[in-house]
mmCIF file of C-alpha atoms in Angstrom:
data_model
loop_
_atom_site.group_PDB
_atom_site.id
_atom_site.type_symbol
_atom_site.label_atom_id
_atom_site.label_comp_id
_atom_site.label_asym_id
_atom_site.label_seq_id
_atom_site.Cartn_x
_atom_site.Cartn_y
_atom_site.Cartn_z
ATOM 1 C CA MET L 12 14.231 -20.514 -17.257
ATOM 2 C CA SER L 13 12.995 -17.540 -19.227
ATOM 3 C CA ALA L 14 15.214 -15.109 -21.131
ATOM 4 C CA ALA L 15 14.717 -11.547 -19.935
ATOM 5 C CA GLY L 16 16.780 -10.034 -22.737
ATOM 6 C CA GLU L 17 19.986 -10.424 -24.644
ATOM 7 C CA ASP L 18 22.891 -8.671 -26.287
ATOM 8 C CA PRO L 19 25.030 -10.127 -29.116
ATOM 9 C CA GLU L 20 26.928 -12.359 -26.690
ATOM 10 C CA LEU L 21 24.962 -12.812 -23.478
ATOM 11 C CA ASP L 22 21.398 -13.633 -22.524
ATOM 12 C CA LEU L 23 20.052 -12.022 -19.358
ATOM 13 C CA VAL L 24 17.947 -14.624 -17.610
ATOM 14 C CA ALA L 25 15.540 -14.013 -14.733
ATOM 15 C CA VAL L 26 15.813 -17.220 -12.723
ATOM 16 C CA THR L 27 12.472 -17.802 -11.007
ATOM 17 C CA ASP L 28 12.601 -21.495 -10.068
ATOM 18 C CA GLU L 29 15.019 -22.925 -7.516
ATOM 19 C CA ARG L 30 14.805 -26.293 -9.324
ATOM 20 C CA ASP L 31 16.357 -24.794 -12.456
ATOM 21 C CA PRO L 32 20.003 -26.001 -12.636
ATOM 22 C CA LEU L 33 20.990 -22.426 -13.501
ATOM 23 C CA ALA L 34 19.877 -21.331 -10.033
ATOM 24 C CA GLU L 35 22.500 -23.445 -8.284
ATOM 25 C CA ARG L 36 25.176 -22.487 -10.804
ATOM 26 C CA ALA L 37 24.448 -18.799 -10.369
ATOM 27 C CA LEU L 38 24.474 -19.068 -6.594
ATOM 28 C CA ALA L 39 27.677 -21.106 -6.682
ATOM 29 C CA LEU L 40 29.309 -18.130 -8.417
ATOM 30 C CA VAL L 41 28.147 -15.875 -5.571
ATOM 31 C CA HIS L 42 29.458 -18.424 -3.062
ATOM 32 C CA ARG L 43 32.905 -18.431 -4.707
ATOM 33 C CA THR L 44 33.066 -14.646 -5.062
ATOM 34 C CA PHE L 45 32.147 -13.509 -1.555
ATOM 35 C CA ALA L 46 33.799 -14.331 1.749
ATOM 36 C CA PRO L 47 31.659 -16.279 4.245
ATOM 37 C CA ALA L 48 31.097 -13.165 6.381
ATOM 38 C CA ASP L 49 29.778 -11.320 3.324
ATOM 39 C CA ARG L 50 27.175 -13.795 2.040
ATOM 40 C CA GLN L 51 24.286 -15.995 3.000
ATOM 41 C CA PRO L 52 24.458 -19.774 2.569
ATOM 42 C CA VAL L 53 23.361 -21.017 -0.843
ATOM 43 C CA SER L 54 20.610 -23.044 0.849
ATOM 44 C CA GLU L 55 19.030 -19.859 2.243
ATOM 45 C CA LEU L 56 19.117 -18.100 -1.124
ATOM 46 C CA LEU L 57 17.532 -21.117 -2.825
ATOM 47 C CA SER L 58 14.834 -21.063 -0.153
ATOM 48 C CA GLU L 59 14.132 -17.379 -0.862
ATOM 49 C CA LEU L 60 13.810 -18.180 -4.555
ATOM 50 C CA LYS L 61 11.360 -20.969 -3.745
ATOM 51 C CA GLU L 62 9.335 -18.689 -1.480
ATOM 52 C CA SER L 63 9.088 -16.189 -4.315
ATOM 53 C CA ARG L 64 7.986 -18.891 -6.783
ATOM 54 C CA LEU L 65 5.290 -20.105 -4.394
ATOM 55 C CA GLY L 66 3.981 -16.589 -3.808
ATOM 56 C CA LEU L 67 4.764 -16.691 -0.100
ATOM 57 C CA LEU L 68 6.570 -13.360 0.109
ATOM 58 C CA SER L 69 4.570 -10.372 1.300
ATOM 59 C CA ASN L 70 5.681 -6.765 1.136
ATOM 60 C CA HIS L 71 8.999 -7.684 -0.504
ATOM 61 C CA ASN L 72 10.336 -9.685 -3.445
ATOM 62 C CA PHE L 73 13.478 -11.632 -4.370
ATOM 63 C CA HIS L 74 15.265 -11.438 -7.728
ATOM 64 C CA LEU L 75 18.047 -13.550 -9.239
ATOM 65 C CA ILE L 76 19.311 -12.600 -12.701
ATOM 66 C CA ALA L 77 22.093 -14.408 -14.555
ATOM 67 C CA ALA L 78 24.088 -13.482 -17.648
ATOM 68 C CA VAL L 79 24.591 -16.596 -19.778
ATOM 69 C CA ALA L 80 26.875 -17.032 -22.787
ATOM 70 C CA PRO L 81 25.801 -19.352 -25.614
ATOM 71 C CA ASP L 82 26.996 -22.953 -25.223
ATOM 72 C CA ASP L 83 28.256 -22.320 -21.681
ATOM 73 C CA GLU L 84 26.424 -23.855 -18.736
ATOM 74 C CA GLU L 85 28.192 -21.672 -16.201
ATOM 75 C CA PRO L 86 26.830 -18.108 -15.883
ATOM 76 C CA ALA L 87 29.172 -15.269 -16.773
ATOM 77 C CA GLY L 88 27.677 -13.127 -14.011
ATOM 78 C CA THR L 89 24.932 -13.021 -11.438
ATOM 79 C CA ILE L 90 23.071 -10.240 -9.651
ATOM 80 C CA ILE L 91 20.721 -10.695 -6.688
ATOM 81 C CA GLY L 92 18.434 -8.124 -5.147
ATOM 82 C CA VAL L 93 15.426 -7.760 -2.891
ATOM 83 C CA TYR L 94 12.597 -5.258 -3.140
ATOM 84 C CA LEU L 95 11.729 -3.902 0.328
ATOM 85 C CA GLY L 96 8.081 -2.941 0.171
ATOM 86 C CA GLY L 97 7.932 -1.375 3.624
ATOM 87 C CA VAL L 98 10.294 1.394 2.485
ATOM 88 C CA ASN L 99 9.660 1.128 -1.292
ATOM 89 C CA ALA L 100 13.334 0.511 -2.026
ATOM 90 C CA GLY L 101 15.390 -2.092 -3.840
ATOM 91 C CA LEU L 102 18.578 -3.518 -2.339
ATOM 92 C CA VAL L 103 21.377 -4.804 -4.559
ATOM 93 C CA MET L 104 22.718 -7.658 -2.448
ATOM 94 C CA TYR L 105 25.250 -9.508 -4.601
ATOM 95 C CA LEU L 106 26.932 -8.899 -7.946
ATOM 96 C CA ALA L 107 29.354 -11.637 -8.986
ATOM 97 C CA VAL L 108 31.220 -11.937 -12.299
ATOM 98 C CA ARG L 109 33.404 -14.798 -13.488
ATOM 99 C CA ARG L 110 37.058 -13.879 -13.653
ATOM 100 C CA GLU L 111 37.326 -14.126 -17.438
ATOM 101 C CA TYR L 112 34.391 -11.696 -17.863
ATOM 102 C CA ARG L 113 35.620 -9.052 -15.425
ATOM 103 C CA GLY L 114 36.534 -5.632 -16.725
ATOM 104 C CA HIS L 115 34.073 -5.804 -19.628
ATOM 105 C CA GLY L 116 31.160 -3.874 -18.135
ATOM 106 C CA LEU L 117 29.015 -6.875 -17.243
ATOM 107 C CA GLY L 118 27.837 -5.157 -14.061
ATOM 108 C CA ARG L 119 26.539 -2.272 -16.184
ATOM 109 C CA LEU L 120 24.518 -4.841 -18.138
ATOM 110 C CA LEU L 121 23.066 -6.688 -15.139
ATOM 111 C CA ARG L 122 22.314 -3.786 -12.834
ATOM 112 C CA PRO L 123 19.747 -1.996 -15.063
ATOM 113 C CA ARG L 124 17.813 -5.240 -15.466
ATOM 114 C CA LEU L 125 17.557 -5.570 -11.686
ATOM 115 C CA LEU L 126 16.440 -1.934 -11.433
ATOM 116 C CA GLU L 127 13.667 -2.698 -13.935
ATOM 117 C CA ALA L 128 12.498 -5.527 -11.674
ATOM 118 C CA PHE L 129 12.428 -3.169 -8.685
ATOM 119 C CA GLN L 130 10.352 -0.665 -10.662
ATOM 120 C CA GLU L 131 7.856 -3.412 -11.511
ATOM 121 C CA ASP L 132 7.656 -4.362 -7.821
ATOM 122 C CA ALA L 133 7.045 -0.737 -6.838
ATOM 123 C CA ARG L 134 4.274 -0.305 -9.371
ATOM 124 C CA ARG L 135 2.580 -3.524 -8.251
ATOM 125 C CA ALA L 136 2.651 -1.971 -4.788
ATOM 126 C CA GLU L 137 0.867 1.085 -6.266
ATOM 127 C CA HIS L 138 3.850 3.438 -6.229
ATOM 128 C CA ASP L 139 4.719 5.541 -9.262
ATOM 129 C CA ASP L 140 8.380 4.545 -8.933
ATOM 130 C CA VAL L 141 10.721 2.792 -6.556
ATOM 131 C CA ALA L 142 11.902 5.495 -4.134
ATOM 132 C CA PHE L 143 15.560 4.569 -4.379
ATOM 133 C CA VAL L 144 17.919 1.660 -4.914
ATOM 134 C CA LEU L 145 20.242 0.773 -2.050
ATOM 135 C CA GLY L 146 23.648 -0.848 -2.123
ATOM 136 C CA GLU L 147 26.499 -1.779 0.197
ATOM 137 C CA VAL L 148 30.066 -1.241 -0.958
ATOM 138 C CA ARG L 149 33.534 -0.701 0.411
ATOM 139 C CA ALA L 150 34.088 2.954 1.270
ATOM 140 C CA ALA L 151 37.245 3.052 -0.848
ATOM 141 C CA SER L 152 35.550 1.645 -3.966
ATOM 142 C CA PRO L 153 36.313 3.703 -7.116
ATOM 143 C CA TRP L 154 33.021 2.428 -8.557
ATOM 144 C CA LEU L 155 31.096 4.073 -5.724
ATOM 145 C CA ARG L 156 32.782 7.395 -6.458
ATOM 146 C CA ARG L 157 31.755 7.090 -10.112
ATOM 147 C CA LEU L 158 28.195 6.295 -9.056
ATOM 148 C CA VAL L 159 28.127 9.406 -6.863
ATOM 149 C CA ALA L 160 29.586 11.583 -9.629
ATOM 150 C CA THR L 161 27.554 10.276 -12.572
ATOM 151 C CA ARG L 162 24.323 8.816 -11.129
ATOM 152 C CA GLY L 163 23.659 11.060 -8.141
ATOM 153 C CA ALA L 164 24.111 8.302 -5.573
ATOM 154 C CA ILE L 165 24.085 9.468 -1.945
ATOM 155 C CA PRO L 166 26.235 7.545 0.558
ATOM 156 C CA PHE L 167 24.539 7.690 3.970
ATOM 157 C CA ASP L 168 26.304 9.683 6.655
ATOM 158 C CA LEU L 169 26.725 6.512 8.671
ATOM 159 C CA GLU L 170 29.394 3.895 9.321
ATOM 160 C CA TYR L 171 27.634 0.876 7.867
ATOM 161 C CA TYR L 172 27.794 -2.723 9.068
ATOM 162 C CA HIS L 173 26.150 -5.414 6.991
ATOM 163 C CA PRO L 174 24.969 -8.483 8.948
ATOM 164 C CA GLY L 175 28.329 -10.259 8.707
ATOM 165 C CA MET L 176 30.167 -7.298 10.238
ATOM 166 C CA ALA L 177 30.569 -5.688 13.625
ATOM 167 C CA PRO L 178 32.509 -2.679 14.950
ATOM 168 C CA GLY L 179 36.211 -3.318 14.518
ATOM 169 C CA TYR L 180 35.755 -5.133 11.207
ATOM 170 C CA GLY L 181 38.860 -4.418 9.156
ATOM 171 C CA GLU L 182 37.443 -2.611 6.131
ATOM 172 C CA LYS L 183 34.904 0.223 6.211
ATOM 173 C CA TYR L 184 31.686 -0.087 4.238
ATOM 174 C CA VAL L 185 29.135 2.458 3.067
ATOM 175 C CA LEU L 186 25.411 2.129 2.451
ATOM 176 C CA TYR L 187 24.327 4.292 -0.467
ATOM 177 C CA ARG L 188 21.043 5.133 -2.132
ATOM 178 C CA GLN L 189 20.483 6.013 -5.760
ATOM 179 C CA PRO L 190 17.362 8.221 -5.856
ATOM 180 C CA PHE L 191 14.517 7.509 -8.241
ATOM 181 C CA GLY L 192 11.055 8.479 -6.984
ATOM 182 C CA ASP L 193 12.459 10.132 -3.829
ATOM 183 C CA ALA L 194 15.077 12.762 -4.672
ATOM 184 C CA ARG L 195 15.576 14.160 -1.159
ATOM 185 C CA THR L 196 19.217 14.692 -0.240
ATOM 186 C CA GLU L 197 18.403 14.093 3.440
ATOM 187 C CA LEU L 198 16.097 11.483 4.950
ATOM 188 C CA PRO L 199 14.378 11.493 8.351
ATOM 189 C CA VAL L 200 16.118 9.365 10.943
ATOM 190 C CA ALA L 201 12.932 7.334 11.468
ATOM 191 C CA LEU L 202 12.996 6.298 7.812
ATOM 192 C CA VAL L 203 16.698 5.462 7.941
ATOM 193 C CA ARG L 204 16.049 3.192 10.931
ATOM 194 C CA ARG L 205 13.329 1.400 8.969
ATOM 195 C CA ILE L 206 15.652 1.039 5.983
ATOM 196 C CA LEU L 207 18.360 -0.541 8.130
ATOM 197 C CA TYR L 208 15.836 -2.831 9.762
ATOM 198 C CA ALA L 209 14.385 -3.866 6.396
ATOM 199 C CA ILE L 210 17.866 -4.712 5.113
ATOM 200 C CA TYR L 211 18.635 -6.915 8.105
ATOM 201 C CA ARG L 212 15.212 -8.440 8.692
ATOM 202 C CA ARG L 213 13.759 -8.739 5.186
ATOM 203 C CA ALA L 214 16.734 -8.939 2.839
ATOM 204 C CA TYR L 215 19.196 -10.931 4.946
ATOM 205 C CA ARG L 216 16.598 -12.694 7.103
ATOM 206 C CA VAL L 217 18.253 -11.788 10.400
ATOM 207 C CA ARG L 218 15.683 -12.897 12.952
ATOM 208 C CA TYR L 219 16.585 -10.466 15.718
ATOM 209 C CA PRO L 220 18.513 -7.460 14.368
ATOM 210 C CA LEU L 221 18.603 -5.821 17.800
ATOM 211 C CA GLN L 222 20.808 -8.681 18.961
ATOM 212 C CA ARG L 223 23.426 -7.909 16.311
ATOM 213 C CA GLU L 224 26.287 -5.712 17.457
ATOM 214 C CA GLY L 225 26.648 -3.968 14.098
ATOM 215 C CA PHE L 226 22.945 -3.113 13.868
ATOM 216 C CA VAL L 227 22.889 -1.686 17.377
ATOM 217 C CA ALA L 228 26.035 0.344 16.617
ATOM 218 C CA MET L 229 24.292 1.933 13.627
ATOM 219 C CA LEU L 230 21.250 2.836 15.728
ATOM 220 C CA ARG L 231 23.560 4.503 18.245
ATOM 221 C CA GLN L 232 25.029 6.647 15.465
ATOM 222 C CA LEU L 233 21.511 7.946 14.739
ATOM 223 C CA GLU L 234 20.749 8.995 18.317
ATOM 224 C CA GLY L 235 20.100 12.723 18.702
ATOM 225 C CA ARG L 236 19.813 13.297 14.953
ATOM 226 C CA SER L 237 16.700 14.273 13.023
ATOM 227 C CA LYS L 238 17.961 13.707 9.466
ATOM 228 C CA VAL L 239 20.675 11.791 7.638
ATOM 229 C CA GLY L 240 22.353 13.282 4.596
ATOM 230 C CA MET L 241 25.405 12.512 2.502
ATOM 231 C CA HIS L 242 28.527 11.069 4.105
ATOM 232 C CA PRO L 243 30.847 14.078 4.641
ATOM 233 C CA GLU L 244 33.770 12.476 2.824
ATOM 234 C CA PHE L 245 31.725 12.190 -0.357
ATOM 235 C CA ALA L 246 30.106 15.588 0.162
ATOM 236 C CA ARG L 247 33.566 17.182 0.180
ATOM 237 C CA ARG L 248 34.545 15.367 -2.995
ATOM 238 C CA SER L 249 31.354 16.328 -4.793
ATOM 239 C CA GLY L 250 31.483 19.922 -3.604
ATOM 240 C CA THR L 251 28.083 19.811 -1.885
ATOM 241 C CA ASP L 252 29.178 20.621 1.666
#
């Protein structure tokens, strides 16, 4: 493994080899943190890491970054993301932190390192910057409201279903974008469709998104619209409506 950076207590490690014992430990933390409907199997994530190592990925890239404390084999936290070249966007897929490290800002340490990786991907693809970084979060998340207020994040005006969800799922989720190279407050519907497809097909490796009830429900929400802006609930709170 290769250290990507460090602070006085934690090393940030970009894990690039599925054979590295840290890879399985980091993914085990994700497995313990997320419910089965909210995560991919560890075997699939290890396979994506191997594909990246072998240079098999085209038009997207997979990143696994772990925060490691000295003399502790188990990672304190893990973040996973995928760069989606077709839409020049990065998707934050999983952020998991060990219980004893929660509440200490570890997410604020890991997330910028992943954003740096997305910027490198975008520049290799001959873009000046990644257009935006995408994320999925519960609609009621206080963290999302802080991201909207302090980082200019824009929750899509869309009821979002990640691949483990379908209409009727108990808790509502939001897909947001944090603008970087693309600062538009509204996006064309055609681009939003491609973003949703890239998330399902490229990030989560759903073979046939159009056979997923949640994906089809999102496409129905876009019918008859030309653009997609900020979710009205967040627009009201931010005073932009």
